[in-house]
Every structure is written in C-alpha cells, then in structure tokens.
Amino acid sequence: MLEENLRKVQENIRKACERAGRKPEEVTLVAVSKTKPLSDIEILRKTGQMEYGENYVQELCDKYEKISEPVHWHMIGHLQTNKVKYIIDKVELIHSVDSVHLARQIEKEAAKKNVEAQILVQVNVAGEDTKFGVDTGMIHNLVKEISTLPHVHIRGLMTSAPFVEDPEENRCYFRKLHKLLVDIREKNIDNVSMDILSMGMTNDYEVAIEEGATMVRVGTGIFGARNYNK
Ligand SMILES: *Cc1c(COP(=O)(O)O)cnc(C)c1O
C-alpha cells in the first residue's frame, strides 16, 4: 500500500517533468511523515526513499533517535527559536525560516555545534493572513540580512500555497515564487545559492513541478490522511 502510493507519486513526478521538459532527477521528493508512525518510514526507507519532512520538533527528535538506519530529515513546520537547538545537527534542511530573529538563533546554535545550517526562506506568496512566511515585498531585504550569518547558508525558497480545489489556481503563485528565486539568484549574493525551490504538496505538486519546483513535499498522497487527535 505505502510502497504503491510512493511509486505512484514518483510516476506522477516523472510525468510532470516530462510535460515541462525537465529531468526527473531535478526534483526531490520529501515524504511528509508528520503524525505517521516510524514503522511507515522504515518501510519506505527500504525502497530507497531517503528524504522525510516533519513539522514538530519533538516528533522529529523522537523519530531521529529511534530509527534503525539514518535518513535525511527536513524541518518543514513553523520553528520556534527556543527549539532550534534540538534539531540543528539533526536536519538536512530547514524549510521554514521567515525572520531574521529565527535565522540569528540558527546561526548561534549552528556555531555552537560547528555545523553549517542549510535553510530555505519561507514565503507567503499568496499574502494569506493565516500563513507563516515573509511577504514577497520583504524577501530581498531578508535574504540580504541572513546572508551575512556565516553558519547559515540560504539554499532557496519555500512556500505553502493556498488550499484550493483546483490546483491550477495555484499556478500563478508557483510561477511568481520561481521568478523571485531567479531574481535573487541573479544578484549573486555571497553565501546564497538559490538552487532549491520547495513548493507543491499532495494536491498541487504536479503543477508546482511544471512551474519549476525542485523539491515537493507530499504527505497524504503517500501515507494517507492524517489523524491529529490520536
Ligand atoms: C503537512 C505539510 C505538507 C504535506 O501536506 P499533504 O497535503 O499531506 O501532502 C507539506 N508541507 C508542509 C509545510 C506541511 O505542513
């Protein structure tokens, strides 16, 4: 069941790449395992799926400690400054940096542990009131400020598009974020590489790939619906 879902998502990624004239190797699938048992991850790991996304620090740390063989963890949820220290040396990439304040805390903890943090700047591309992420108008300044932090390496941008019935409605947002990524990349800022564009979830990852996503975050489409009340 899980393996079949994963294969189907991989196949859809391949097809979306084909439609867009892109290579499937350009797109990394992050399996979003929040609220799901470690046993699910162990099953998928055996098929070669190495990237997993988690939203909650405690859950990520628990799974990190208990997993039988290492995988790559992605922090994709809102991150509080006081929790940075728990994950800084456990995660491959932090997708959800949306303030200088948070980036400075990451700098501090990364320096302490002598690691270089790989981060994405989260953008609220549709300007939704309810969403985390910086407004598009603030992004250039934020990137410039974070780029001065020696242990924090900006790798790109991330967004969660609005929840919509028809994923086509989000195409304009994905296009806009891709354009922002290219604009920033062209400035050639030191310590900023802009090679990762994390956008697209179960409902809209194919459209996101057509618009340039290099990383998609798929939960429900692989693991099934989540139950938050367990
Ligand atoms: C939960 C979550 C996902 C996965 O959502 P699905 O719709 O289940 O694919 C992706 N990104 C973020 C930031 C999430 O919180």
CSV table of C-alpha atoms and ligand atoms in Angstrom, one decimal:
chain,number,residue,atom,x,y,z
A,1,MET,CA,0.0,0.0,0.0
A,2,LEU,CA,2.6,2.6,1.1
A,3,GLU,CA,5.1,1.4,-1.4
A,4,GLU,CA,2.4,1.5,-4.1
A,5,ASN,CA,1.5,5.1,-3.2
A,6,LEU,CA,5.1,6.1,-3.3
A,7,ARG,CA,5.6,4.6,-6.7
A,8,LYS,CA,2.5,6.4,-8.0
A,9,VAL,CA,3.8,9.8,-6.7
A,10,GLN,CA,7.2,9.1,-8.3
A,11,GLU,CA,5.5,8.2,-11.5
A,12,ASN,CA,3.4,11.5,-11.4
A,13,ILE,CA,6.6,13.4,-10.8
A,14,ARG,CA,8.2,11.8,-13.8
A,15,LYS,CA,5.3,12.7,-16.0
A,16,ALA,CA,5.1,16.3,-14.8
A,17,CYS,CA,8.8,16.6,-15.5
A,18,GLU,CA,8.3,15.2,-19.0
A,19,ARG,CA,5.5,17.7,-19.6
A,20,ALA,CA,7.7,20.5,-18.5
A,21,GLY,CA,10.8,19.3,-20.4
A,22,ARG,CA,12.7,18.7,-17.2
A,23,LYS,CA,14.7,15.8,-15.9
A,24,PRO,CA,13.1,13.8,-13.0
A,25,GLU,CA,16.5,14.0,-11.2
A,26,GLU,CA,15.9,17.7,-10.8
A,27,VAL,CA,13.0,17.1,-8.4
A,28,THR,CA,13.5,15.7,-4.9
A,29,LEU,CA,10.5,14.1,-3.2
A,30,VAL,CA,10.2,14.8,0.5
A,31,ALA,CA,7.8,12.4,2.1
A,32,VAL,CA,6.0,14.3,4.8
A,33,SER,CA,5.7,11.8,7.6
A,34,LYS,CA,4.3,14.0,10.4
A,35,THR,CA,1.8,12.2,12.7
A,36,LYS,CA,2.7,8.9,11.0
A,37,PRO,CA,4.5,6.0,12.8
A,38,LEU,CA,8.1,5.4,12.4
A,39,SER,CA,7.3,1.9,11.0
A,40,ASP,CA,5.9,3.6,7.9
A,41,ILE,CA,9.2,5.4,7.4
A,42,GLU,CA,11.1,2.2,7.9
A,43,ILE,CA,9.1,0.5,5.1
A,44,LEU,CA,9.7,3.3,2.6
A,45,ARG,CA,13.3,3.6,3.5
A,46,LYS,CA,13.9,0.1,2.3
A,47,THR,CA,12.7,1.2,-1.2
A,48,GLY,CA,15.3,3.9,-1.2
A,49,GLN,CA,13.2,6.9,-0.2
A,50,MET,CA,15.6,8.9,1.9
A,51,GLU,CA,14.0,12.4,2.5
A,52,TYR,CA,11.4,12.9,5.2
A,53,GLY,CA,9.6,16.0,6.3
A,54,GLU,CA,8.4,16.7,9.8
A,55,ASN,CA,6.6,19.6,11.4
A,56,TYR,CA,7.0,19.2,15.1
A,57,VAL,CA,10.4,19.3,16.9
A,58,GLN,CA,9.6,16.7,19.5
A,59,GLU,CA,8.3,14.2,16.9
A,60,LEU,CA,11.3,14.7,14.7
A,61,CYS,CA,13.7,14.2,17.6
A,62,ASP,CA,11.9,11.0,18.7
A,63,LYS,CA,12.0,9.5,15.2
A,64,TYR,CA,15.6,10.6,14.7
A,65,GLU,CA,16.6,8.7,17.9
A,66,LYS,CA,14.6,5.6,17.2
A,67,ILE,CA,15.0,4.9,13.5
A,68,SER,CA,17.1,1.8,12.8
A,69,GLU,CA,19.1,3.3,9.9
A,70,PRO,CA,19.6,7.0,9.2
A,71,VAL,CA,17.5,9.0,6.7
A,72,HIS,CA,17.6,12.7,5.8
A,73,TRP,CA,15.2,14.8,7.9
A,74,HIS,CA,13.6,18.1,6.8
A,75,MET,CA,12.1,20.6,9.2
A,76,ILE,CA,9.1,22.0,7.3
A,77,GLY,CA,6.9,23.3,10.1
A,78,HIS,CA,6.9,26.6,11.9
A,79,LEU,CA,10.0,26.7,14.1
A,80,GLN,CA,10.2,28.5,17.5
A,81,THR,CA,13.6,30.0,18.3
A,82,ASN,CA,13.8,28.1,21.7
A,83,LYS,CA,13.6,24.8,19.8
A,84,VAL,CA,16.3,25.4,17.3
A,85,LYS,CA,18.9,23.8,19.5
A,86,TYR,CA,17.2,20.4,19.4
A,87,ILE,CA,17.2,20.0,15.7
A,88,ILE,CA,20.2,22.0,14.4
A,89,ASP,CA,22.5,19.0,14.0
A,90,LYS,CA,19.8,16.5,13.0
A,91,VAL,CA,18.2,18.0,9.9
A,92,GLU,CA,19.4,18.2,6.3
A,93,LEU,CA,17.4,21.4,5.6
A,94,ILE,CA,15.2,23.8,7.4
A,95,HIS,CA,12.4,24.9,5.0
A,96,SER,CA,10.6,27.4,7.3
A,97,VAL,CA,12.8,30.4,8.1
A,98,ASP,CA,10.8,33.5,7.9
A,99,SER,CA,12.5,36.1,10.1
A,100,VAL,CA,16.0,37.4,10.9
A,101,HIS,CA,15.3,36.7,14.5
A,102,LEU,CA,14.9,33.0,13.8
A,103,ALA,CA,17.9,33.0,11.4
A,104,ARG,CA,20.1,34.6,14.1
A,105,GLN,CA,19.1,31.8,16.6
A,106,ILE,CA,20.0,29.2,13.9
A,107,GLU,CA,23.4,31.0,13.5
A,108,LYS,CA,24.0,30.8,17.2
A,109,GLU,CA,23.2,27.1,17.6
A,110,ALA,CA,25.0,26.1,14.4
A,111,ALA,CA,28.1,28.0,15.5
A,112,LYS,CA,28.0,26.2,18.9
A,113,LYS,CA,27.8,22.8,17.2
A,114,ASN,CA,30.2,23.7,14.5
A,115,VAL,CA,27.8,22.9,11.6
A,116,GLU,CA,26.6,24.9,8.6
A,117,ALA,CA,22.8,25.1,8.6
A,118,GLN,CA,21.1,24.7,5.2
A,119,ILE,CA,17.9,26.8,5.1
A,120,LEU,CA,15.1,28.0,2.9
A,121,VAL,CA,13.3,31.2,3.3
A,122,GLN,CA,9.6,30.6,3.6
A,123,VAL,CA,7.5,33.0,1.5
A,124,ASN,CA,3.8,33.7,2.0
A,125,VAL,CA,3.4,34.0,-1.7
A,126,ALA,CA,-0.4,34.5,-1.8
A,127,GLY,CA,-0.4,37.0,1.1
A,128,GLU,CA,-2.7,34.9,3.2
A,129,ASP,CA,-3.4,36.3,6.8
A,130,THR,CA,-3.2,32.8,8.3
A,131,LYS,CA,0.1,31.7,6.9
A,132,PHE,CA,3.6,31.8,8.2
A,133,GLY,CA,6.2,33.1,5.8
A,134,VAL,CA,7.5,36.5,4.7
A,135,ASP,CA,5.7,38.7,2.3
A,136,THR,CA,7.1,38.9,-1.2
A,137,GLY,CA,8.0,42.6,-0.7
A,138,MET,CA,10.2,41.8,2.2
A,139,ILE,CA,12.1,38.9,0.8
A,140,HIS,CA,15.1,40.7,-0.8
A,141,ASN,CA,16.0,42.5,2.4
A,142,LEU,CA,15.6,39.4,4.5
A,143,VAL,CA,17.8,37.3,2.2
A,144,LYS,CA,20.4,40.1,2.4
A,145,GLU,CA,20.4,40.2,6.1
A,146,ILE,CA,20.5,36.4,6.6
A,147,SER,CA,23.3,36.1,4.1
A,148,THR,CA,25.7,37.8,6.5
A,149,LEU,CA,25.4,35.0,9.0
A,150,PRO,CA,28.4,32.7,8.5
A,151,HIS,CA,26.9,29.4,9.7
A,152,VAL,CA,23.6,29.9,7.8
A,153,HIS,CA,23.5,29.0,4.1
A,154,ILE,CA,20.4,30.1,2.1
A,155,ARG,CA,19.7,27.4,-0.4
A,156,GLY,CA,16.4,28.7,-1.8
A,157,LEU,CA,12.8,29.5,-1.2
A,158,MET,CA,9.8,27.5,0.1
A,159,THR,CA,6.1,28.2,0.1
A,160,SER,CA,2.8,26.5,1.0
A,161,ALA,CA,0.2,27.6,-1.5
A,162,PRO,CA,-3.4,28.2,-0.5
A,163,PHE,CA,-5.7,25.2,-0.1
A,164,VAL,CA,-7.7,25.1,-3.3
A,165,GLU,CA,-9.9,22.5,-5.0
A,166,ASP,CA,-8.3,23.1,-8.4
A,167,PRO,CA,-4.5,23.1,-8.3
A,168,GLU,CA,-4.5,25.3,-11.4
A,169,GLU,CA,-5.5,28.1,-9.1
A,170,ASN,CA,-2.0,27.9,-7.5
A,171,ARG,CA,-0.1,28.0,-10.8
A,172,CYS,CA,0.3,31.8,-10.6
A,173,TYR,CA,1.8,31.6,-7.1
A,174,PHE,CA,4.3,28.9,-8.1
A,175,ARG,CA,5.3,30.9,-11.1
A,176,LYS,CA,5.8,34.0,-9.0
A,177,LEU,CA,8.0,32.2,-6.5
A,178,HIS,CA,10.1,30.7,-9.3
A,179,LYS,CA,10.6,34.2,-10.7
A,180,LEU,CA,11.6,35.5,-7.2
A,181,LEU,CA,14.1,32.7,-6.9
A,182,VAL,CA,15.7,33.5,-10.3
A,183,ASP,CA,15.8,37.3,-9.5
A,184,ILE,CA,17.6,36.6,-6.2
A,185,ARG,CA,19.9,34.1,-7.8
A,186,GLU,CA,20.9,36.7,-10.4
A,187,LYS,CA,22.1,39.0,-7.7
A,188,ASN,CA,24.9,36.6,-6.9
A,189,ILE,CA,24.9,37.3,-3.2
A,190,ASP,CA,27.7,35.7,-1.2
A,191,ASN,CA,26.5,32.7,0.9
A,192,VAL,CA,23.2,32.5,-1.1
A,193,SER,CA,22.9,29.7,-3.7
A,194,MET,CA,19.1,29.7,-4.6
A,195,ASP,CA,19.2,26.1,-6.1
A,196,ILE,CA,16.2,24.8,-4.2
A,197,LEU,CA,12.6,25.7,-4.7
A,198,SER,CA,10.4,23.8,-2.3
A,199,MET,CA,6.8,24.0,-3.3
A,200,GLY,CA,3.9,21.7,-4.1
A,201,MET,CA,2.0,19.3,-1.7
A,202,THR,CA,-0.3,16.3,-2.4
A,203,ASN,CA,-2.9,18.5,-4.0
A,204,ASP,CA,-0.7,20.6,-6.3
A,205,TYR,CA,2.8,19.1,-6.7
A,206,GLU,CA,2.4,18.4,-10.3
A,207,VAL,CA,1.6,22.0,-11.2
A,208,ALA,CA,4.4,23.1,-8.9
A,209,ILE,CA,6.9,20.9,-10.9
A,210,GLU,CA,5.6,22.3,-14.2
A,211,GLU,CA,6.4,25.8,-12.7
A,212,GLY,CA,9.9,24.9,-11.6
A,213,ALA,CA,9.8,23.2,-8.1
A,214,THR,CA,13.0,21.3,-7.3
A,215,MET,CA,11.5,19.8,-4.1
A,216,VAL,CA,8.0,18.7,-3.5
A,217,ARG,CA,6.5,17.9,0.0
A,218,VAL,CA,4.0,15.1,-0.2
A,219,GLY,CA,2.3,13.7,2.9
A,220,THR,CA,-1.3,12.5,2.3
A,221,GLY,CA,-0.6,11.2,-1.2
A,222,ILE,CA,2.0,8.7,0.3
A,223,PHE,CA,0.9,8.0,3.9
A,224,GLY,CA,-2.9,8.6,3.6
A,225,ALA,CA,-5.0,11.0,5.6
A,226,ARG,CA,-3.7,12.2,8.9
A,227,ASN,CA,-5.4,11.9,12.3
A,228,TYR,CA,-4.2,14.7,14.6
A,229,ASN,CA,-6.3,13.6,17.6
A,230,LYS,CA,-4.6,10.3,18.3
B,1,LIG,C1,1.7,18.8,6.1
B,1,LIG,C2,2.5,19.5,5.2
B,1,LIG,C3,2.8,19.1,3.9
B,1,LIG,C4,2.2,17.8,3.3
B,1,LIG,O1,0.8,18.1,3.0
B,1,LIG,P1,-0.1,17.0,2.2
B,1,LIG,O2,-1.2,17.8,1.7
B,1,LIG,O3,-0.5,15.9,3.2
B,1,LIG,O4,0.8,16.5,1.1
B,1,LIG,C5,3.7,19.8,3.1
B,1,LIG,N1,4.2,20.9,3.5
B,1,LIG,C6,4.0,21.4,4.8
B,1,LIG,C7,4.7,22.7,5.2
B,1,LIG,C8,3.1,20.7,5.6
B,1,LIG,O5,2.9,21.2,6.9
